[in-house]
Short mmCIF file of C-alpha atoms in Angstrom, two decimals:
data_model
loop_
_atom_site.label_atom_id
_atom_site.label_comp_id
_atom_site.label_asym_id
_atom_site.label_seq_id
_atom_site.Cartn_x
_atom_site.Cartn_y
_atom_site.Cartn_z
CA MET A 158 -24.33 -8.40 0.19
CA SER A 159 -24.16 -4.60 0.10
CA MET A 160 -23.40 -2.79 3.35
CA ILE A 161 -25.98 -0.01 2.75
CA VAL A 162 -29.01 -0.01 0.46
CA VAL A 163 -31.22 3.09 0.35
CA GLU A 164 -34.32 3.00 -1.84
CA ASN A 165 -36.54 6.06 -2.42
CA VAL A 166 -36.12 7.35 1.12
CA THR A 167 -37.88 10.59 2.06
CA LYS A 168 -37.80 12.26 5.47
CA TYR A 169 -40.15 15.08 6.48
CA TYR A 170 -39.84 17.43 9.43
CA GLY A 171 -43.35 18.84 9.55
CA ALA A 172 -44.02 20.16 6.04
CA HIS A 173 -40.30 20.34 5.17
CA ALA A 174 -38.66 17.46 3.31
CA ALA A 175 -35.07 17.23 4.53
CA VAL A 176 -34.36 14.43 2.03
CA ARG A 177 -36.38 13.36 -1.01
CA ASP A 178 -36.41 10.03 -2.84
CA LEU A 179 -32.83 9.11 -1.96
CA THR A 180 -31.53 6.01 -3.71
CA PHE A 181 -27.96 4.74 -3.42
CA ARG A 182 -25.92 1.69 -2.50
CA ILE A 183 -22.60 1.32 -0.66
CA GLU A 184 -20.61 -1.90 -0.86
CA GLU A 185 -18.71 -3.49 1.99
CA GLY A 186 -15.20 -2.08 2.42
CA GLU A 187 -15.82 1.16 0.50
CA CYS A 188 -14.88 4.61 1.80
CA VAL A 189 -17.58 6.92 0.44
CA GLY A 190 -17.66 10.70 0.73
CA PHE A 191 -21.04 12.29 1.39
CA LEU A 192 -20.72 15.77 -0.10
CA GLY A 193 -23.14 18.68 0.08
CA LEU A 194 -23.67 22.22 1.30
CA ASN A 195 -25.01 22.86 4.79
CA GLY A 196 -28.70 21.98 4.70
CA ALA A 197 -28.35 19.53 1.80
CA GLY A 198 -29.64 16.63 3.92
CA LYS A 199 -26.37 14.94 4.87
CA THR A 200 -26.87 14.80 8.62
CA THR A 201 -30.50 13.67 8.31
CA THR A 202 -29.43 10.80 6.04
CA LEU A 203 -26.67 9.75 8.43
CA LYS A 204 -29.11 9.74 11.36
CA LEU A 205 -31.51 7.61 9.34
CA LEU A 206 -28.74 5.11 8.63
CA SER A 207 -27.68 5.18 12.30
CA CYS A 208 -31.25 4.31 13.36
CA LEU A 209 -31.66 7.61 15.20
CA LEU A 210 -34.49 8.68 12.89
CA LEU A 211 -37.16 6.81 10.96
CA PRO A 212 -37.86 7.55 7.29
CA THR A 213 -41.24 9.00 6.36
CA SER A 214 -41.28 6.75 3.30
CA GLY A 215 -38.95 4.46 1.40
CA ARG A 216 -36.63 1.78 2.74
CA ALA A 217 -33.08 1.66 4.08
CA SER A 218 -31.16 -1.43 5.11
CA ILE A 219 -27.76 -2.14 6.65
CA ARG A 220 -26.30 -5.59 5.89
CA GLY A 221 -29.75 -6.68 4.79
CA LEU A 222 -31.46 -5.56 8.01
CA ASP A 223 -34.20 -2.95 7.75
CA VAL A 224 -33.54 0.20 9.81
CA GLU A 225 -37.15 0.31 10.97
CA ALA A 226 -37.55 -3.39 11.74
CA ALA A 227 -34.16 -4.13 13.36
CA PRO A 228 -32.61 -0.91 14.73
CA HIS A 229 -31.14 -2.51 17.87
CA GLU A 230 -29.45 -5.28 15.88
CA ILE A 231 -28.04 -2.78 13.38
CA ARG A 232 -26.56 -0.54 16.09
CA LYS A 233 -24.35 -3.43 17.23
CA PHE A 234 -22.15 -3.16 14.12
CA ILE A 235 -22.31 0.61 13.53
CA GLY A 236 -19.89 3.22 14.85
CA PHE A 237 -21.25 6.76 14.67
CA LEU A 238 -19.49 10.10 15.18
CA PRO A 239 -22.13 12.87 15.09
CA ASP A 240 -21.21 16.45 14.21
CA THR A 241 -20.90 17.14 17.96
CA PRO A 242 -19.05 14.23 19.66
CA PRO A 243 -20.95 12.73 22.62
CA LEU A 244 -18.28 13.42 25.26
CA TYR A 245 -18.39 13.73 29.06
CA ASP A 246 -15.94 16.47 30.05
CA GLU A 247 -15.48 15.29 33.63
CA MET A 248 -14.25 11.82 32.57
CA LEU A 249 -10.70 10.78 31.77
CA VAL A 250 -10.19 9.76 28.14
CA SER A 251 -9.44 6.13 29.02
CA ASP A 252 -12.39 5.90 31.41
CA TYR A 253 -14.72 7.36 28.81
CA LEU A 254 -13.60 4.82 26.20
CA ARG A 255 -14.16 1.99 28.70
CA PHE A 256 -17.63 3.40 29.29
CA ALA A 257 -18.29 3.55 25.54
CA GLY A 258 -17.26 -0.09 25.20
CA LYS A 259 -19.57 -1.15 28.00
CA LEU A 260 -22.46 0.71 26.33
CA ARG A 261 -21.85 -1.51 23.30
CA LYS A 262 -22.15 -4.66 25.42
CA MET A 263 -18.41 -5.42 25.43
CA THR A 264 -17.17 -7.48 28.38
CA SER A 265 -14.66 -5.94 30.77
CA SER A 266 -11.90 -8.21 29.47
CA ALA A 267 -12.73 -7.33 25.84
CA VAL A 268 -12.61 -3.62 26.66
CA SER A 269 -9.28 -3.98 28.47
CA LYS A 270 -7.81 -5.81 25.49
CA ARG A 271 -9.20 -3.37 22.93
CA LEU A 272 -8.41 -0.12 24.80
CA PRO A 273 -4.66 0.10 24.04
CA GLU A 274 -5.36 -0.66 20.37
CA VAL A 275 -8.00 2.04 19.96
CA VAL A 276 -5.89 4.60 21.83
CA ARG A 277 -3.06 3.91 19.41
CA GLU A 278 -5.31 3.95 16.33
CA ALA A 279 -6.81 7.31 17.31
CA GLY A 280 -3.45 8.85 18.30
CA LEU A 281 -4.47 9.41 21.91
CA GLU A 282 -1.40 8.00 23.68
CA ASP A 283 -0.36 11.39 25.10
CA VAL A 284 -3.79 12.26 26.53
CA ALA A 285 -5.30 8.91 27.57
CA GLY A 286 -5.02 9.85 31.26
CA GLU A 287 -6.25 13.43 30.84
CA PRO A 288 -9.74 14.81 31.59
CA ILE A 289 -11.70 15.35 28.37
CA ALA A 290 -12.43 18.94 29.47
CA THR A 291 -8.72 19.84 29.05
CA LEU A 292 -8.43 18.57 25.47
CA SER A 293 -8.12 20.70 22.34
CA HIS A 294 -10.83 20.51 19.69
CA GLY A 295 -8.62 18.24 17.57
CA TYR A 296 -8.13 15.74 20.39
CA ARG A 297 -11.84 15.84 21.23
CA GLN A 298 -12.59 14.81 17.65
CA ARG A 299 -10.09 11.97 18.00
CA VAL A 300 -11.83 10.79 21.18
CA GLY A 301 -15.11 10.95 19.26
CA ILE A 302 -13.70 8.63 16.60
CA ALA A 303 -12.21 6.34 19.25
CA GLN A 304 -15.61 5.83 20.90
CA ALA A 305 -17.07 5.05 17.46
CA ILE A 306 -14.52 2.29 16.74
CA ILE A 307 -14.02 0.82 20.22
CA HIS A 308 -16.25 -2.16 19.34
CA GLN A 309 -14.64 -2.63 15.89
CA PRO A 310 -17.82 -1.89 13.90
CA ALA A 311 -18.30 -3.09 10.33
CA LEU A 312 -19.73 0.32 9.36
CA LEU A 313 -18.24 3.63 10.49
CA ILE A 314 -20.31 6.80 9.95
CA LEU A 315 -18.49 10.11 10.42
CA ASP A 316 -20.44 13.38 10.29
CA GLU A 317 -18.15 16.35 9.54
CA PRO A 318 -15.13 14.92 11.45
CA ILE A 319 -12.81 17.78 10.39
CA ASN A 320 -15.24 20.60 11.12
CA GLY A 321 -13.51 23.35 13.12
CA LEU A 322 -10.03 21.84 12.93
CA ASP A 323 -6.96 23.93 12.13
CA PRO A 324 -4.80 23.04 9.07
CA VAL A 325 -2.40 20.84 11.07
CA GLN A 326 -5.27 19.02 12.77
CA ILE A 327 -6.98 18.49 9.40
CA VAL A 328 -3.90 16.72 8.05
CA GLU A 329 -3.71 14.57 11.19
CA MET A 330 -7.41 13.70 11.01
CA ARG A 331 -7.06 12.82 7.32
CA GLU A 332 -4.24 10.39 8.14
CA LEU A 333 -6.32 8.90 10.96
CA ILE A 334 -9.27 8.25 8.63
CA ARG A 335 -6.98 6.81 5.96
CA GLY A 336 -5.64 4.40 8.58
CA LEU A 337 -9.18 3.13 9.22
CA ARG A 338 -9.79 2.24 5.58
CA GLY A 339 -9.86 -1.48 4.99
CA LYS A 340 -10.88 -2.11 8.59
CA HIS A 341 -14.38 -0.64 8.22
CA THR A 342 -16.83 0.44 5.56
CA ILE A 343 -16.71 4.24 5.95
CA LEU A 344 -19.32 6.86 5.14
CA LEU A 345 -17.76 10.29 5.58
CA SER A 346 -19.86 13.45 5.48
CA THR A 347 -18.25 16.79 4.66
CA HIS A 348 -18.61 19.96 2.61
CA ILE A 349 -14.83 20.28 2.15
CA LEU A 350 -13.84 19.09 -1.31
CA SER A 351 -10.17 18.42 -0.62
CA GLU A 352 -11.01 15.85 2.06
CA ILE A 353 -13.26 13.93 -0.30
CA GLU A 354 -10.59 13.94 -3.02
CA GLN A 355 -7.80 12.77 -0.71
CA THR A 356 -9.69 10.31 1.48
CA CYS A 357 -12.58 8.60 -0.32
CA ASP A 358 -13.00 5.97 -3.05
CA ARG A 359 -16.32 7.32 -4.27
CA ILE A 360 -18.51 10.39 -3.92
CA LEU A 361 -22.22 10.94 -3.26
CA MET A 362 -23.29 14.55 -3.88
CA LEU A 363 -26.48 15.82 -2.25
CA ASN A 364 -28.32 18.99 -3.21
CA GLN A 365 -31.56 20.14 -1.60
CA GLY A 366 -32.21 16.71 -0.15
CA ARG A 367 -31.69 14.76 -3.38
CA VAL A 368 -28.83 12.74 -4.83
CA ALA A 369 -27.43 15.07 -7.49
CA ALA A 370 -24.53 12.83 -8.55
CA GLN A 371 -22.61 9.74 -7.51
CA GLY A 372 -19.49 7.96 -8.68
CA THR A 373 -15.73 8.18 -8.52
CA GLU A 374 -14.09 11.54 -9.07
CA HIS A 375 -13.07 10.43 -12.56
CA GLU A 376 -16.60 9.30 -13.41
CA LEU A 377 -18.10 12.59 -12.25
CA LEU A 378 -15.58 14.58 -14.27
CA GLU A 379 -16.43 12.54 -17.35
CA LYS A 380 -20.18 12.87 -16.86
CA MET A 381 -20.03 16.62 -16.26
CA SER A 382 -17.65 17.37 -19.10
CA ARG A 383 -19.37 19.66 -21.57
CA GLY A 384 -17.04 19.76 -24.53
CA SER A 385 -13.31 20.13 -24.06
CA THR A 386 -11.11 22.88 -22.66
CA PHE A 387 -7.40 22.96 -23.43
CA VAL A 388 -4.45 25.32 -23.14
CA VAL A 389 -2.12 26.30 -25.98
CA GLU A 390 1.29 27.94 -25.64
CA VAL A 391 3.34 29.09 -28.62
CA ARG A 392 6.64 30.94 -28.96
CA ALA A 393 6.40 34.69 -29.60
CA GLY A 394 8.77 37.02 -31.46
CA ASP A 395 11.55 36.18 -33.94
CA GLY A 396 9.15 36.16 -36.85
CA GLN A 397 6.57 34.03 -35.09
CA PRO A 398 2.88 34.94 -35.63
CA GLY A 399 1.61 37.13 -32.75
CA PRO A 400 -1.41 36.80 -30.40
CA GLU A 401 -3.88 37.94 -33.08
CA GLY A 402 -2.54 35.30 -35.47
CA LEU A 403 -2.85 32.61 -32.81
CA THR A 404 -6.44 33.58 -32.04
CA SER A 405 -7.39 33.53 -35.72
CA ALA A 406 -5.71 30.18 -36.32
CA LEU A 407 -7.47 28.55 -33.38
CA LYS A 408 -10.91 29.95 -34.22
CA ALA A 409 -10.59 28.55 -37.74
CA ILE A 410 -10.41 24.97 -36.40
CA ASP A 411 -13.69 23.06 -36.80
CA GLY A 412 -15.29 22.54 -33.37
CA VAL A 413 -13.62 25.43 -31.55
CA THR A 414 -16.22 27.64 -29.86
CA GLY A 415 -14.06 30.17 -28.02
CA VAL A 416 -10.50 31.42 -27.56
CA VAL A 417 -9.31 33.54 -24.62
CA LEU A 418 -5.75 34.86 -24.42
CA GLU A 419 -4.19 34.38 -20.98
CA PRO A 420 -1.31 36.27 -19.35
CA HIS A 421 2.06 34.55 -19.14
CA ALA A 422 5.13 35.30 -17.02
CA SER A 423 7.33 35.46 -20.10
CA ASP A 424 6.86 37.85 -23.04
CA ALA A 425 8.41 35.16 -25.23
CA ILE A 426 5.28 32.97 -24.82
CA VAL A 427 1.69 33.51 -25.98
CA ARG A 428 -0.86 31.48 -24.04
CA ALA A 429 -4.54 30.86 -24.83
CA GLN A 430 -7.40 28.86 -23.36
CA VAL A 431 -9.54 27.14 -25.98
CA GLN A 432 -13.10 25.87 -25.58
CA ALA A 433 -14.29 23.27 -28.09
CA GLU A 434 -17.27 21.00 -28.68
CA ARG A 435 -14.98 17.98 -28.52
CA ASP A 436 -11.30 17.11 -28.12
CA VAL A 437 -9.66 18.81 -31.13
CA ARG A 438 -6.10 18.92 -29.84
CA GLY A 439 -4.81 16.83 -32.76
CA ALA A 440 -6.32 19.21 -35.30
CA ALA A 441 -5.03 22.18 -33.31
CA ALA A 442 -1.47 20.85 -33.26
CA LYS A 443 -1.56 20.18 -37.01
CA ALA A 444 -2.98 23.60 -37.81
CA LEU A 445 -0.58 25.53 -35.58
CA VAL A 446 2.59 23.73 -36.71
CA GLY A 447 1.44 23.99 -40.32
CA GLY A 448 0.80 27.69 -39.79
CA GLY A 449 4.36 28.38 -38.72
CA PHE A 450 3.84 28.45 -34.94
CA GLU A 451 6.45 26.98 -32.61
CA LEU A 452 4.23 24.92 -30.31
CA VAL A 453 5.40 24.85 -26.69
CA GLU A 454 2.41 23.29 -24.89
CA LEU A 455 -0.93 21.75 -25.76
CA SER A 456 -2.72 20.28 -22.73
CA ARG A 457 -6.26 19.52 -21.65
CA ARG A 458 -7.67 21.43 -18.70
CA ALA A 459 -9.75 19.27 -16.38
CA THR A 460 -13.22 20.35 -15.35
CA GLY A 461 -12.38 19.99 -11.66
CA LEU A 462 -14.47 18.61 -8.80
CA GLU A 463 -14.95 22.10 -7.38
CA LYS A 464 -16.64 23.29 -10.58
CA ILE A 465 -18.92 20.23 -10.58
CA PHE A 466 -19.89 20.88 -6.96
CA VAL A 467 -20.67 24.54 -7.63
CA GLU A 468 -22.77 23.74 -10.71
CA LEU A 469 -24.75 21.05 -8.92
CA SER A 470 -25.28 23.27 -5.89
CA ARG A 471 -26.69 25.94 -8.18
CA GLY A 472 -29.17 23.43 -9.55
CA GLN A 473 -27.38 22.78 -12.83
CA GLY A 474 -27.61 19.02 -12.35
CA PRO A 475 -28.15 16.23 -11.70
CA VAL A 476 -25.35 14.47 -13.49
CA ALA A 477 -26.28 11.84 -16.03
CA GLY A 478 -26.41 8.53 -14.23
CA ALA A 479 -27.69 9.92 -10.93
CA PRO A 480 -31.02 8.53 -9.78
CA THR A 481 -33.93 10.50 -11.21
CA PRO A 482 -36.16 11.67 -8.34
CA THR A 483 -39.90 11.27 -8.65
CA ALA A 484 -42.52 13.57 -7.25
CA SER A 485 -43.05 12.61 -3.66
CA THR A 486 -46.57 11.96 -2.56
CA ALA A 487 -45.53 11.08 0.96
CA THR A 488 -47.38 12.77 3.74
CA GLU A 489 -46.11 13.18 7.23
CA SER A 490 -46.97 10.35 9.55
CA SER A 491 -46.59 10.21 13.29
CA GLU A 492 -43.85 7.60 12.82
CA GLY A 493 -42.03 9.65 10.17
CA ALA A 494 -42.07 12.73 12.38
CA SER A 495 -40.16 10.96 15.12
#
């Protein structure tokens, strides 16, 4: 059974559709990155899955339970860290975590047994006896994660957990989230590409409230690849053909659509970026060696997740394979506006 199933979910706030016709599935044990610009609909979707909002139309289920029909049952096995952690500044860290456990119907003995484990998992050993008000932003985020995992939930939903952290804290938070993989199904929302790349198994990209693309990083790169880009380096001087000769030789290859000379640290090397309709590196190597060039490098240049994200955010998507949204005919209902 899938952990999360979302089918044609739309959510209106008044006349504004925060999300439109969302369809995706997350399997148990996955760590999925929810990627999108601010305003793309990430937080609304996470609140729908956390049973804090109701969809205007469509259906979402967690472990087979409908979010509208069984919200209280679903909340028992969900841990949720919103973009602003729900902390009480006047409480000690350990007391707050005990309180969070009690809110989730844990017995006193279960909380006492679990508390040392969650403090260790979240890296809170040095501040467990400190008031929350005295903590740095990084430690406050850690306490936020600790309250979300105190009851060992099957599904952990994290909304922008690294937002506002400094570079050192980001690395520490990344290691903390990695340590939670395998223990929970994780849905991680962020607009920071490097965290998705280094933390998650799979990516869901949102743009203007719709799923623009989904898949592994490799799958997205393959789907978004338009032709092939590769880099050529040849030796210069000592009777070797010069930059003009390299440009002419490359443009003569069937399938090459553009050649741009690039600067190189050494005058003994001529470097060019080549755009082609397909992978023509074999033909390029044969032509250059046959033309008297001393070939130093011939390597493919990846599209890059950042480029995909920018293109999709500018509306140059969706990627092939992403769900095709249909025109929504949903109208706001009193239930959907809740």
